[in-house]
Short mmCIF file of C-alpha atoms and ligand atoms in Angstrom, two decimals:
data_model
loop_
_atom_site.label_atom_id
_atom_site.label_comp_id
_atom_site.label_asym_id
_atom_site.label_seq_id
_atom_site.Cartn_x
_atom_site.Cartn_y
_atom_site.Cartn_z
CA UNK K 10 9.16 27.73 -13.15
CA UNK K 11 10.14 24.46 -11.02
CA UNK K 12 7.62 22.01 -10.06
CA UNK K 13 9.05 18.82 -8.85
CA UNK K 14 7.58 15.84 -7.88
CA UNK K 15 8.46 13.21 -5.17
CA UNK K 16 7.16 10.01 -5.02
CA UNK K 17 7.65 6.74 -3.43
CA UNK K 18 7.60 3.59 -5.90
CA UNK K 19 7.08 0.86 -3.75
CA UNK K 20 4.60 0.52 -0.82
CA UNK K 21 5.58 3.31 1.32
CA UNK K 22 8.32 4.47 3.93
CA UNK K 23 11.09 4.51 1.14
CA UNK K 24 12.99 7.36 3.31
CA UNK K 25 10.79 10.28 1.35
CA UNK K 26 11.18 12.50 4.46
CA UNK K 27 15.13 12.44 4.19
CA UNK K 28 15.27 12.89 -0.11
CA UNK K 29 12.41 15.64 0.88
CA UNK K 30 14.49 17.49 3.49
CA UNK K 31 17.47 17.96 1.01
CA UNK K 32 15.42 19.30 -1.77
CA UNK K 33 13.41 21.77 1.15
CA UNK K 34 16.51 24.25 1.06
CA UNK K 35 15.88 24.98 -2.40
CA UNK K 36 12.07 25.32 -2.83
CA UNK K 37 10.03 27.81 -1.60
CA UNK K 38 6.87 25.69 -1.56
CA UNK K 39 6.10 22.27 -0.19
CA UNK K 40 2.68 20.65 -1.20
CA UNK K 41 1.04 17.53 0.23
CA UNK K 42 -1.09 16.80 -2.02
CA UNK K 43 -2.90 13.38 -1.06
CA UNK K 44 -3.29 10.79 1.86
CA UNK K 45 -3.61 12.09 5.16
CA UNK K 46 -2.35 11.32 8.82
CA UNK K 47 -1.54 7.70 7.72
CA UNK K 48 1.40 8.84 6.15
CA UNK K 49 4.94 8.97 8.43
CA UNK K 50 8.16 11.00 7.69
CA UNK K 51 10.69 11.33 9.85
CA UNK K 52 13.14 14.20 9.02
CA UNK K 53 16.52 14.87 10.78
CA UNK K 54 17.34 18.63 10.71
CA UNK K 55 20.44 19.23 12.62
CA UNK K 56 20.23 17.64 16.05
CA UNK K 57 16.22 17.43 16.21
CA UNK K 58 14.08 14.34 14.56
CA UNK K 59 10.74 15.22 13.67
CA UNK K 60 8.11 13.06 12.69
CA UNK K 61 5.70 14.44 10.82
CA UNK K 62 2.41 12.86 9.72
CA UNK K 63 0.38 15.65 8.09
CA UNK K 64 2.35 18.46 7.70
CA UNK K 65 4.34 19.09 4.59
CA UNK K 66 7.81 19.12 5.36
CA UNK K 67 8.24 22.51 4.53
CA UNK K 68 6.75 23.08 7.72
CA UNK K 69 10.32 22.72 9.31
CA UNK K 70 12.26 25.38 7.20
CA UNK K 71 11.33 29.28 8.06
CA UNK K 72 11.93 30.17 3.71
CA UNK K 73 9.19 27.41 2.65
CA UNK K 74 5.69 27.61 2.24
CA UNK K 75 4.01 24.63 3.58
CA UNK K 76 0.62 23.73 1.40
CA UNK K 77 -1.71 21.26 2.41
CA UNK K 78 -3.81 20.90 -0.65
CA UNK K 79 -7.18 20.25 -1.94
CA UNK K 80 -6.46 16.44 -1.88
CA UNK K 81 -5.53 15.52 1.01
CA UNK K 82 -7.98 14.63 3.89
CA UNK K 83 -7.57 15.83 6.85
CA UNK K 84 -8.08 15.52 10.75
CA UNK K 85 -8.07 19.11 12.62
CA UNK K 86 -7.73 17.88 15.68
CA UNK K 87 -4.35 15.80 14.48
CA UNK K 88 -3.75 19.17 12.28
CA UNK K 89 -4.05 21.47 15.69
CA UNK K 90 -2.07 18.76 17.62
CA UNK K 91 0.88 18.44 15.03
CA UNK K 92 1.06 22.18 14.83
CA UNK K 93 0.79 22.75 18.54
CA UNK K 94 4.10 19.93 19.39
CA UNK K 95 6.04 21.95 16.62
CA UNK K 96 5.24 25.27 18.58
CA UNK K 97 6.20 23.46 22.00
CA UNK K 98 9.62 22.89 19.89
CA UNK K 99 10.07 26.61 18.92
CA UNK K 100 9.20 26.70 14.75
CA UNK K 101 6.71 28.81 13.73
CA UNK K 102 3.63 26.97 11.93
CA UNK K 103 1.93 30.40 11.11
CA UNK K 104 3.44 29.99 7.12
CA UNK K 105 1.07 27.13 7.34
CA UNK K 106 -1.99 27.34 4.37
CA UNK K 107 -4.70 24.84 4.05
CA UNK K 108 -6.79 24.31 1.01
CA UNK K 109 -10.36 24.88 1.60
CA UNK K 110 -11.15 22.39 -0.49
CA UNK K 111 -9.89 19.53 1.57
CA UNK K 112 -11.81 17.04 3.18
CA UNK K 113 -12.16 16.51 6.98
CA UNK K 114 -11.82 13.37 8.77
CA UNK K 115 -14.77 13.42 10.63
CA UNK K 116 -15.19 11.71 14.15
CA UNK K 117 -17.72 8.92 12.37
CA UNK K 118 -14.68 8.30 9.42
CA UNK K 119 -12.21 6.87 12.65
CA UNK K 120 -15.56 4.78 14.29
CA UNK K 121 -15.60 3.21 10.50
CA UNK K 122 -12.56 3.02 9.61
CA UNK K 123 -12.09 0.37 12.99
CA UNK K 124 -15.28 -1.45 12.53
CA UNK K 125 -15.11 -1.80 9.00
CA UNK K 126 -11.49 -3.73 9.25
CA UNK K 127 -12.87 -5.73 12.44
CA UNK K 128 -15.85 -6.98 10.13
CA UNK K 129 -13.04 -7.98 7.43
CA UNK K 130 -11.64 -10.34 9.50
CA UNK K 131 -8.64 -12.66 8.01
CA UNK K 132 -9.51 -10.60 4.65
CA UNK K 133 -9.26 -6.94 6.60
CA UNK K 134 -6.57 -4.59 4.54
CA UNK K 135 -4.39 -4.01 7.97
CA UNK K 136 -5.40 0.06 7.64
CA UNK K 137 -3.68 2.66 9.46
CA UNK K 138 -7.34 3.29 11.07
CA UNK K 139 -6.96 6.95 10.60
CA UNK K 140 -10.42 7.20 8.88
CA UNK K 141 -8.92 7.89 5.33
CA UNK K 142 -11.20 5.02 3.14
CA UNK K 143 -13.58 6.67 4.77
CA UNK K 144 -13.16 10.28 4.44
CA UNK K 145 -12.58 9.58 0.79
CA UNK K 146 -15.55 7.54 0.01
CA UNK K 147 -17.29 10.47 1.16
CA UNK K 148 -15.87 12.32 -0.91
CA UNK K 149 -16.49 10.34 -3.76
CA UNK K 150 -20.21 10.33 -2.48
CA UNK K 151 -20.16 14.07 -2.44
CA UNK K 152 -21.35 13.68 1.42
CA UNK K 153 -18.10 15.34 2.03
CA UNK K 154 -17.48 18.14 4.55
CA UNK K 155 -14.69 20.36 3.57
CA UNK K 156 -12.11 22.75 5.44
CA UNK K 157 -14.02 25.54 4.18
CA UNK K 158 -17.58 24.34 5.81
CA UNK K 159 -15.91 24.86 9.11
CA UNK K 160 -15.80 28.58 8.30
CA UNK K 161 -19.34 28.51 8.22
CA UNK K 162 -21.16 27.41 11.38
CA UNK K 163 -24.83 26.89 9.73
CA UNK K 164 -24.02 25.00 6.37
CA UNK K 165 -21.38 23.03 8.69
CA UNK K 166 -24.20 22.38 10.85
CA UNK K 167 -26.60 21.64 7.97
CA UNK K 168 -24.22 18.96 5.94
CA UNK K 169 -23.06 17.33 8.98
CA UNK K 170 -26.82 16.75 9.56
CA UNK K 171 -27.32 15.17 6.11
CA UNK K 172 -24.18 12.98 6.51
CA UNK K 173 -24.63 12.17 10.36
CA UNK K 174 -28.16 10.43 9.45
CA UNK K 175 -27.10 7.64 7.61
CA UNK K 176 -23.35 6.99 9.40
CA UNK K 177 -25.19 7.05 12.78
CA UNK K 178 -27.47 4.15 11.06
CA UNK K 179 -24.85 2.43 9.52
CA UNK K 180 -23.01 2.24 13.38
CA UNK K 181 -25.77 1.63 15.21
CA UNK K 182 -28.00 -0.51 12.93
CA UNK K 183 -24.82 -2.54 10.91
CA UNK K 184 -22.40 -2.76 13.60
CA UNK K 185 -23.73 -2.46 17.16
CA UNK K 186 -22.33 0.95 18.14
CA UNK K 187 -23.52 3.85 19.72
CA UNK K 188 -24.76 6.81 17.39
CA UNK K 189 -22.52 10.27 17.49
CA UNK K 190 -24.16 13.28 18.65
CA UNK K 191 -24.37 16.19 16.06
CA UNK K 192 -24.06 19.02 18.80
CA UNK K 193 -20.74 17.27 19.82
CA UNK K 194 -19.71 17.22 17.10
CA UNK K 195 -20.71 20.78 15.95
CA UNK K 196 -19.11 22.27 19.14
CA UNK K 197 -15.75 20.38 18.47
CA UNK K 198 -15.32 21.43 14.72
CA UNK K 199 -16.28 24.60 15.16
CA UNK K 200 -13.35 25.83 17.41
CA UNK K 201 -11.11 23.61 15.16
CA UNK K 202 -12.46 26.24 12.41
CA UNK K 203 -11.49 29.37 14.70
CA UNK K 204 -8.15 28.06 15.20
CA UNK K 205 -7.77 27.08 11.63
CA UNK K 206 -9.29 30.13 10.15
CA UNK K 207 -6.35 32.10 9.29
CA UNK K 208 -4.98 29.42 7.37
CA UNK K 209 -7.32 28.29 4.80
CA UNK K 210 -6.78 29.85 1.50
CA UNK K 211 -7.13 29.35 -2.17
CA UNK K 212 -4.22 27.58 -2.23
CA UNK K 213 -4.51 26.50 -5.65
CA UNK K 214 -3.74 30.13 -6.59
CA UNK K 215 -0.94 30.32 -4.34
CA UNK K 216 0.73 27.38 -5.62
CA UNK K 217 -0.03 28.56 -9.09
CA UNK K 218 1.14 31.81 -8.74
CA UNK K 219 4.56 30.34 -7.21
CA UNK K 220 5.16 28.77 -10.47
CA UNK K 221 4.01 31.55 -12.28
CA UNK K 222 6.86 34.17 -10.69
CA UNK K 223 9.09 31.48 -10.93
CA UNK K 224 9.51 29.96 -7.55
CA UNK K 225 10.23 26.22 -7.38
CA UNK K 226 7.56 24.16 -5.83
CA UNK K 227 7.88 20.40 -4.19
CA UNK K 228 4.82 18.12 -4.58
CA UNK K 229 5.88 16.21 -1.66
CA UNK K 230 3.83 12.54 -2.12
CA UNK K 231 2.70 10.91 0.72
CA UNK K 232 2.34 6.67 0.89
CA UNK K 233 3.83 5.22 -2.93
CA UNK K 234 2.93 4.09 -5.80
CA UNK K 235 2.15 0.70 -5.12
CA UNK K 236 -0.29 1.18 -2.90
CA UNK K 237 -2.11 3.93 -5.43
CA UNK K 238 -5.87 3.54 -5.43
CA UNK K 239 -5.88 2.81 -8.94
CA UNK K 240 -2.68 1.64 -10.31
CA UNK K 241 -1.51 -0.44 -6.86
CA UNK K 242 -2.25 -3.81 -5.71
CA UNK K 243 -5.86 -3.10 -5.05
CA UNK K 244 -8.06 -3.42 -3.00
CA UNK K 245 -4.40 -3.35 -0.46
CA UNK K 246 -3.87 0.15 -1.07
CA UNK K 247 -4.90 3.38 0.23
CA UNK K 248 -7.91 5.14 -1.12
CA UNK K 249 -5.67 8.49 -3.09
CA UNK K 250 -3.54 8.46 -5.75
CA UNK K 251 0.18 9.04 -4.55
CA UNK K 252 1.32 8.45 -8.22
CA UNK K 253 3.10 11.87 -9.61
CA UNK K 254 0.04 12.31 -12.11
CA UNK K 255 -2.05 12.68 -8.36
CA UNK K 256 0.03 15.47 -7.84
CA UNK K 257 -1.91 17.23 -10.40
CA UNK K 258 -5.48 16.81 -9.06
CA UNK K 259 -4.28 17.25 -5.46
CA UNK K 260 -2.34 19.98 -5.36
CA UNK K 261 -4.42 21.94 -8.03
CA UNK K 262 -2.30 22.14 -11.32
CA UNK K 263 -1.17 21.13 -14.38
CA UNK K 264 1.26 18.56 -15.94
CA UNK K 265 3.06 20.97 -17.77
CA UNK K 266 3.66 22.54 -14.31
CA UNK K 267 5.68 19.44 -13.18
CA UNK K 268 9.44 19.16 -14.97
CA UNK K 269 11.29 17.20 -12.69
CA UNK K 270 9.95 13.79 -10.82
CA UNK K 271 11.78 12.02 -8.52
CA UNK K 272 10.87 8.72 -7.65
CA UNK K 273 12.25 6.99 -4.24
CA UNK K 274 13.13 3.26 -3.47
CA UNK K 275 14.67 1.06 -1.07
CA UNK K 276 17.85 -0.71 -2.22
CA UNK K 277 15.10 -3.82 -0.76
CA UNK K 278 11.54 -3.67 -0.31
CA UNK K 279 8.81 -3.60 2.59
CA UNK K 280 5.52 -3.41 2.79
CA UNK K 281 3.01 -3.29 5.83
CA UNK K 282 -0.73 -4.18 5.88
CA UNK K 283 -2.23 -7.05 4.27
CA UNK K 284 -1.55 -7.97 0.54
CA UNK K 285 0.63 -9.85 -1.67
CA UNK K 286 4.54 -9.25 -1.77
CA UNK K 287 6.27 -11.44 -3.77
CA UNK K 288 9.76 -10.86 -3.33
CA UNK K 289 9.34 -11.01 0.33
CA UNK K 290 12.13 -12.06 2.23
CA UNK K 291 12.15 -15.69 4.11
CA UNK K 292 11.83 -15.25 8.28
CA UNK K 293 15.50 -15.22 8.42
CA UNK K 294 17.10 -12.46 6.16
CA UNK K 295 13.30 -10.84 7.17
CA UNK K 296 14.80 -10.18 10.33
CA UNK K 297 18.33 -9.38 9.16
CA UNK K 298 16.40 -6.94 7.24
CA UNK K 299 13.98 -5.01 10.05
CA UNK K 300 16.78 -4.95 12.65
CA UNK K 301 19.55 -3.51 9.89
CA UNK K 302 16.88 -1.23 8.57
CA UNK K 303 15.00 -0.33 11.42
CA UNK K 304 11.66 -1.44 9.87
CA UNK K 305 9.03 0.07 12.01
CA UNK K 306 6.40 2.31 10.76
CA UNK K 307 6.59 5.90 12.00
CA UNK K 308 2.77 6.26 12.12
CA UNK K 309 1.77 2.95 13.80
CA UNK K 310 4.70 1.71 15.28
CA UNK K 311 4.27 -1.67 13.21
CA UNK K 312 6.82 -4.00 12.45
CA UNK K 313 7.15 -3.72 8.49
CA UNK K 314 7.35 -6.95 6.30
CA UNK K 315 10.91 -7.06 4.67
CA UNK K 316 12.18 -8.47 0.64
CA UNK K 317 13.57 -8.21 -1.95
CA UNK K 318 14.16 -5.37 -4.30
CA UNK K 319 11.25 -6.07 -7.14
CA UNK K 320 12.52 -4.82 -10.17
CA UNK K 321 9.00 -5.93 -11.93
CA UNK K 322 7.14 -3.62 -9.81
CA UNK K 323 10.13 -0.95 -9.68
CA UNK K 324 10.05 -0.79 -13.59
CA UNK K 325 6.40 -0.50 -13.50
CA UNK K 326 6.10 2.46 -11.10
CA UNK K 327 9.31 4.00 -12.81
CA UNK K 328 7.23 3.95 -16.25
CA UNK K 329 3.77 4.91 -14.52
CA UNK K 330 5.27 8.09 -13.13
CA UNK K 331 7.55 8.62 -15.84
CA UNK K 332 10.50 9.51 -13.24
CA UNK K 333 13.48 11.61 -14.41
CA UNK K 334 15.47 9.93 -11.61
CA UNK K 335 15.78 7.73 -9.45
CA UNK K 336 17.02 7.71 -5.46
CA UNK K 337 18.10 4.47 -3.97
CA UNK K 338 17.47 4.64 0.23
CA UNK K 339 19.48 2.55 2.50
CA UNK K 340 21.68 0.88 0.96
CA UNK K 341 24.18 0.25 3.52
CA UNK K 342 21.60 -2.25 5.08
CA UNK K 343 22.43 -4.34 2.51
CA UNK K 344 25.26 -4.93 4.48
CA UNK K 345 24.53 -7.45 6.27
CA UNK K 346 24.42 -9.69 3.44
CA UNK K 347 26.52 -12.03 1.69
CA UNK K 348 24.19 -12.55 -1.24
CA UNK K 349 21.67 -10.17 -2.37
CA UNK K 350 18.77 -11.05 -4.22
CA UNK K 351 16.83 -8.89 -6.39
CA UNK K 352 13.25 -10.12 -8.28
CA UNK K 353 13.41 -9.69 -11.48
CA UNK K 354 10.33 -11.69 -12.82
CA UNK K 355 7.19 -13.22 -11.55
CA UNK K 356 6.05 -16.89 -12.49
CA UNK K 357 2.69 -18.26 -12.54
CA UNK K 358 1.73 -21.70 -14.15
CA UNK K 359 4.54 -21.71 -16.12
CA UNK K 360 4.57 -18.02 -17.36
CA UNK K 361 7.12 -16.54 -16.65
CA UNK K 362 6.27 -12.05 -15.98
CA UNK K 363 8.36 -9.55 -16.41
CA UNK K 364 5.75 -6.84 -17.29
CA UNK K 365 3.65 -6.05 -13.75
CA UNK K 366 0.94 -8.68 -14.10
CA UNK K 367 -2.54 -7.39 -15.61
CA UNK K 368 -4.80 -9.40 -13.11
CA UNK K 369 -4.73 -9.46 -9.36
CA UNK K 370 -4.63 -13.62 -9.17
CA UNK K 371 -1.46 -13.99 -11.18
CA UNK K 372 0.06 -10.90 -8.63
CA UNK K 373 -1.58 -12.58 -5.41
CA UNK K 374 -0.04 -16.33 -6.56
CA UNK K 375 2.99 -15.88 -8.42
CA UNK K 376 6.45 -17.21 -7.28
CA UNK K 377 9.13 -14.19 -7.79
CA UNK K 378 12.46 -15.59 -10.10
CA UNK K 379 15.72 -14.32 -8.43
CA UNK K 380 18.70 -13.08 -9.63
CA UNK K 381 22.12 -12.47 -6.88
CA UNK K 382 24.34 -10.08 -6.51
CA UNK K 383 27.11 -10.34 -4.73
CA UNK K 384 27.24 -8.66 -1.32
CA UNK K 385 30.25 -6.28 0.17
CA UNK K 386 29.72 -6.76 3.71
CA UNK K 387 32.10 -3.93 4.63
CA UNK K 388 30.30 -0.78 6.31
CA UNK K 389 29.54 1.67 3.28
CA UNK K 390 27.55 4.30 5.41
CA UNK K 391 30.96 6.40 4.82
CA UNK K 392 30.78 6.69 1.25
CA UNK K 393 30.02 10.29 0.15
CA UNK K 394 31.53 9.21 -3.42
CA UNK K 395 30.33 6.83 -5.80
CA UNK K 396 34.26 5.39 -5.99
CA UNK K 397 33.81 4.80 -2.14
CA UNK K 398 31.65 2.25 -2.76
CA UNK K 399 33.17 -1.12 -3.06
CA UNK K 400 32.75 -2.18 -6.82
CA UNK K 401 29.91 -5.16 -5.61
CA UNK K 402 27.79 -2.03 -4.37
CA UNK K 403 28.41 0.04 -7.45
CA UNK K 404 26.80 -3.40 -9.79
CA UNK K 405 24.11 -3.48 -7.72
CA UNK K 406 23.13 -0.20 -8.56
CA UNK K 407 24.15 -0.45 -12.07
CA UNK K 408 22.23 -3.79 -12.34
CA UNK K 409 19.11 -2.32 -10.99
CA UNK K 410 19.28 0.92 -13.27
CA UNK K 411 19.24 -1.54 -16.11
CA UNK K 412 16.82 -3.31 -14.86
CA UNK K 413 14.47 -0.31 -14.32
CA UNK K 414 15.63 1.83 -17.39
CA UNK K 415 15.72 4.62 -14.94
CA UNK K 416 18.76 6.97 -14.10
CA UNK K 417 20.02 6.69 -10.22
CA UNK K 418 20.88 9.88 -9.17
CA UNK K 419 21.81 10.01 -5.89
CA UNK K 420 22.35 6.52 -3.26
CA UNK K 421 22.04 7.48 0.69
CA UNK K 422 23.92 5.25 3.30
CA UNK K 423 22.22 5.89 6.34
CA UNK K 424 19.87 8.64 8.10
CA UNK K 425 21.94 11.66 8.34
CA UNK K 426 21.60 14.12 5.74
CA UNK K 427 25.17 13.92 4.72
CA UNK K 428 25.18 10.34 4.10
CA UNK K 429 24.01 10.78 0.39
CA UNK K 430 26.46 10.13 -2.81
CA UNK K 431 25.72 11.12 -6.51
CA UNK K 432 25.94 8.39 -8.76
CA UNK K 433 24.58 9.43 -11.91
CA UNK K 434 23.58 12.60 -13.61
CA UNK K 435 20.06 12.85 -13.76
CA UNK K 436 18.71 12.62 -17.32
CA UNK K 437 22.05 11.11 -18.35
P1 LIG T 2 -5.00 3.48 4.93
O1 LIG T 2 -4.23 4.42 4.09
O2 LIG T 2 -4.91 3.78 6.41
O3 LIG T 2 -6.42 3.30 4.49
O4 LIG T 2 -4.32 2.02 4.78
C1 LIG T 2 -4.36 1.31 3.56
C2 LIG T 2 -3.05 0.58 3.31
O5 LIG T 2 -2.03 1.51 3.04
C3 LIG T 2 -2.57 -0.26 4.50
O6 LIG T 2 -1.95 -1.42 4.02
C4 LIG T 2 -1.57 0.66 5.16
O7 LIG T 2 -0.62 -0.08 5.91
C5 LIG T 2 -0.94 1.31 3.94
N1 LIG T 2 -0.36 2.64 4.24
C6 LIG T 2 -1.01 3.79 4.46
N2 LIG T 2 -0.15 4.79 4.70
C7 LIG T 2 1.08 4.26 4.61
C8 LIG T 2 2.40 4.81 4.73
O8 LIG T 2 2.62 6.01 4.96
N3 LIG T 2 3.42 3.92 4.56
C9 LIG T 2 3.21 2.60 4.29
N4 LIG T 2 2.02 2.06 4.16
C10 LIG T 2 0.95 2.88 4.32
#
């Protein structure tokens, strides 16, 4: 039995979809198990870059089974769409297996979603306005409607009723819109369901049984740690729980099913949305920083806001998803720099923080303390060794697994699969 778990420890789009795609040739099954279409991967197979938004990666690789599971929300029509452009492309999607017990995005989650954020103002949380705080607070409100209701035209009919009541009030009365018809909306979910209907499953007793026979299985996380519901900077966060322990509840199993966690981190940090970010960079090496890195979001198309590796928060999410090892992303952007800072406390009226702060006003106001490297400024996306690496690039790493108390496994040095190095054993 394998179960591994993949997370991101920052706030997102720390090159998952690249650490993912090397582990996909040796599992057989790939969960998503929270978040939705806000998340982004982009995966490089060969010639061909995909970017996938709901689909597990596992999608892309003919001896996986990709598993969207009971915690995730999801959008048919972006479902039907993602599954249809892979098609187009020649890969078979029929492997594909959908929990019935995952929520929809309904047309009325995307309206509020949009208005919600408008209505917010200065203070709004810069969503990916794919309907997810939505979805999930109906969830949570148990006006849900689930994968499985789509199998069944009358009680689909029957709870859309219930929940169409009050979100066509809340639009029309609250924010000036115009209500959502129910038949429309019957009519469009309804052929989503016959198109979907051969893949929703029980996939909690598929994955289970994987584990069971002794197939390895990849809890693929979506969005990071940092931006986890509960344990993030809240309320800038999205509304699951990306952490590895929301691998449990989302993809339908147990902790003892889950030996091997892997967390992911930029050799810097970004973060897009509203929120506080102290180790962000000043305008100048921010722009060093998105140009060298590329540092636009694959879902949105945003420009991403650029800094600082935080070791406070690093060391936090390390602990908080107790990670055998660590992967450090793009690290040959790092480059570009003669100096390289990395945060390795927070100060706030004269405290000084190197524990993640307990309250959200010390987080939102504190001044980060520094501590430089020095820089190698000599292209390292050759390295496939960790003696390639000039001996600046190797302290850096060293410094921050100190820092973090976490083993670094493996370093990459650009996109291409083969631009990856060991550095330490894991568990070492
Ligand atoms: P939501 O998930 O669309 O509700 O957005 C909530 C916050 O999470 C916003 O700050 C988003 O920018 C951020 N977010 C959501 N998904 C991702 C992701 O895949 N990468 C980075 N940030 C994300």
């Amino acid at each position: 039995m394998a179960g591994i778990a993949l997370v991101g420890i920052q706030w997102g789009d720390e090159g998952k979809g690249k650490i993912t795609d090397l582990l996909c040739e040796k599992v057989d099954v790939v969960v998503r198990y929270q978040g939705g279409n806000n998340a982004g991967h982009t995966v490089v197979v060969g010639e061909e870059r995909y970017a996938l938004h709901l689909l597990p990666t596992g999608i892309l690789y003919e001896h996986c089974t990709p598993v969207i599971g009971p915690g995730v929300v999801v959008n048919p029509r972006v479902l039907i769409e993602e599954m249809d452009a892979l098609s187009e492309r020649g890969l078979s999607t029929e492997r594909l297996r959908l929990s019935g017990n995952a929520h929809l995005i309904m047309p009325y989650h995307l309206e509020l979603d949009m208005v919600t954020e408008r209505r917010l103002g200065k203070n709004r949380l810069g969503t990916t306005k794919r309907g997810i705080g939505p979805a999930y607070a109906d969830k949570a409100a148990r006006i849900g409607l689930r994968a499985q209701d789509l199998l069944d035209p009358k009680i689909f009919s029957e709870k859309l009723e219930i929940a169409l009541k009050e979100k066509n009030l809340l639009l029309t009365r609250v924010y000036g819109r115009l209500p959502l018809e129910h038949q429309d909306i019957v009519e469009e979910y309804l052929a989503y369901g016959t198109r979907l209907a051969p893949h929703i499953v029980d996939t909690n007793s598929l994955v289970q049984g994987a584990l069971d026979s002794g197939r390895s299985v990849l809890f693929e996380g979506a969005q990071a740690t940092m931006l986890d519901l509960d344990h993030g900077t809240y309320p800038f966060v999205t509304s699951s729980n990306p952490i590895a322990g929301g691998a449990c509840a989302g993809a339908g199993v147990g902790p003892r099913d889950i030996t091997r966690i892997i967390g992911i981190s930029k050799a810097y940090c970004t973060r897009v949305g509203s929120g506080p970010f102290p180790s962000e960079a000043d305008p100048a090496d921010g722009e060093i920083l998105v140009e060298a890195g590329g540092e636009y979001g694959t879902t949105t198309g945003r420009k991403r806001r650029c800094g600082w590796f935080d070791a406070v928060a690093a060391r936090y999410a390390c602990r908080l998803n107790t990670l055998t090892e660590l992967v450090i992303t793009k690290l040959d952007v790092l480059s570009a720099f003669e100096k390289i800072k990395v945060c390795v406390a927070y100060e706030f009226e004269g405290d000084r923080y190197e524990d993640f702060p307990p309250n959200q006003t010390i987080f939102n106001k504190c001044r980060p303390v520094y501590e430089e490297f020095a820089g190698w400024s000599e292209d390292i996306t050759g390295a496939r060794d960790l003696d390639d690496l000039p001996k600046e690039a190797r302290a850096f790493l060293e410094g921050i697994e100190a820092m973090v108390s976490t083993t670094i496994s493996h370093a990459s040095v650009g996109p291409e699969r083969e631009q990856i190095l060991k550095v330490h054993e894991a568990g070492a």
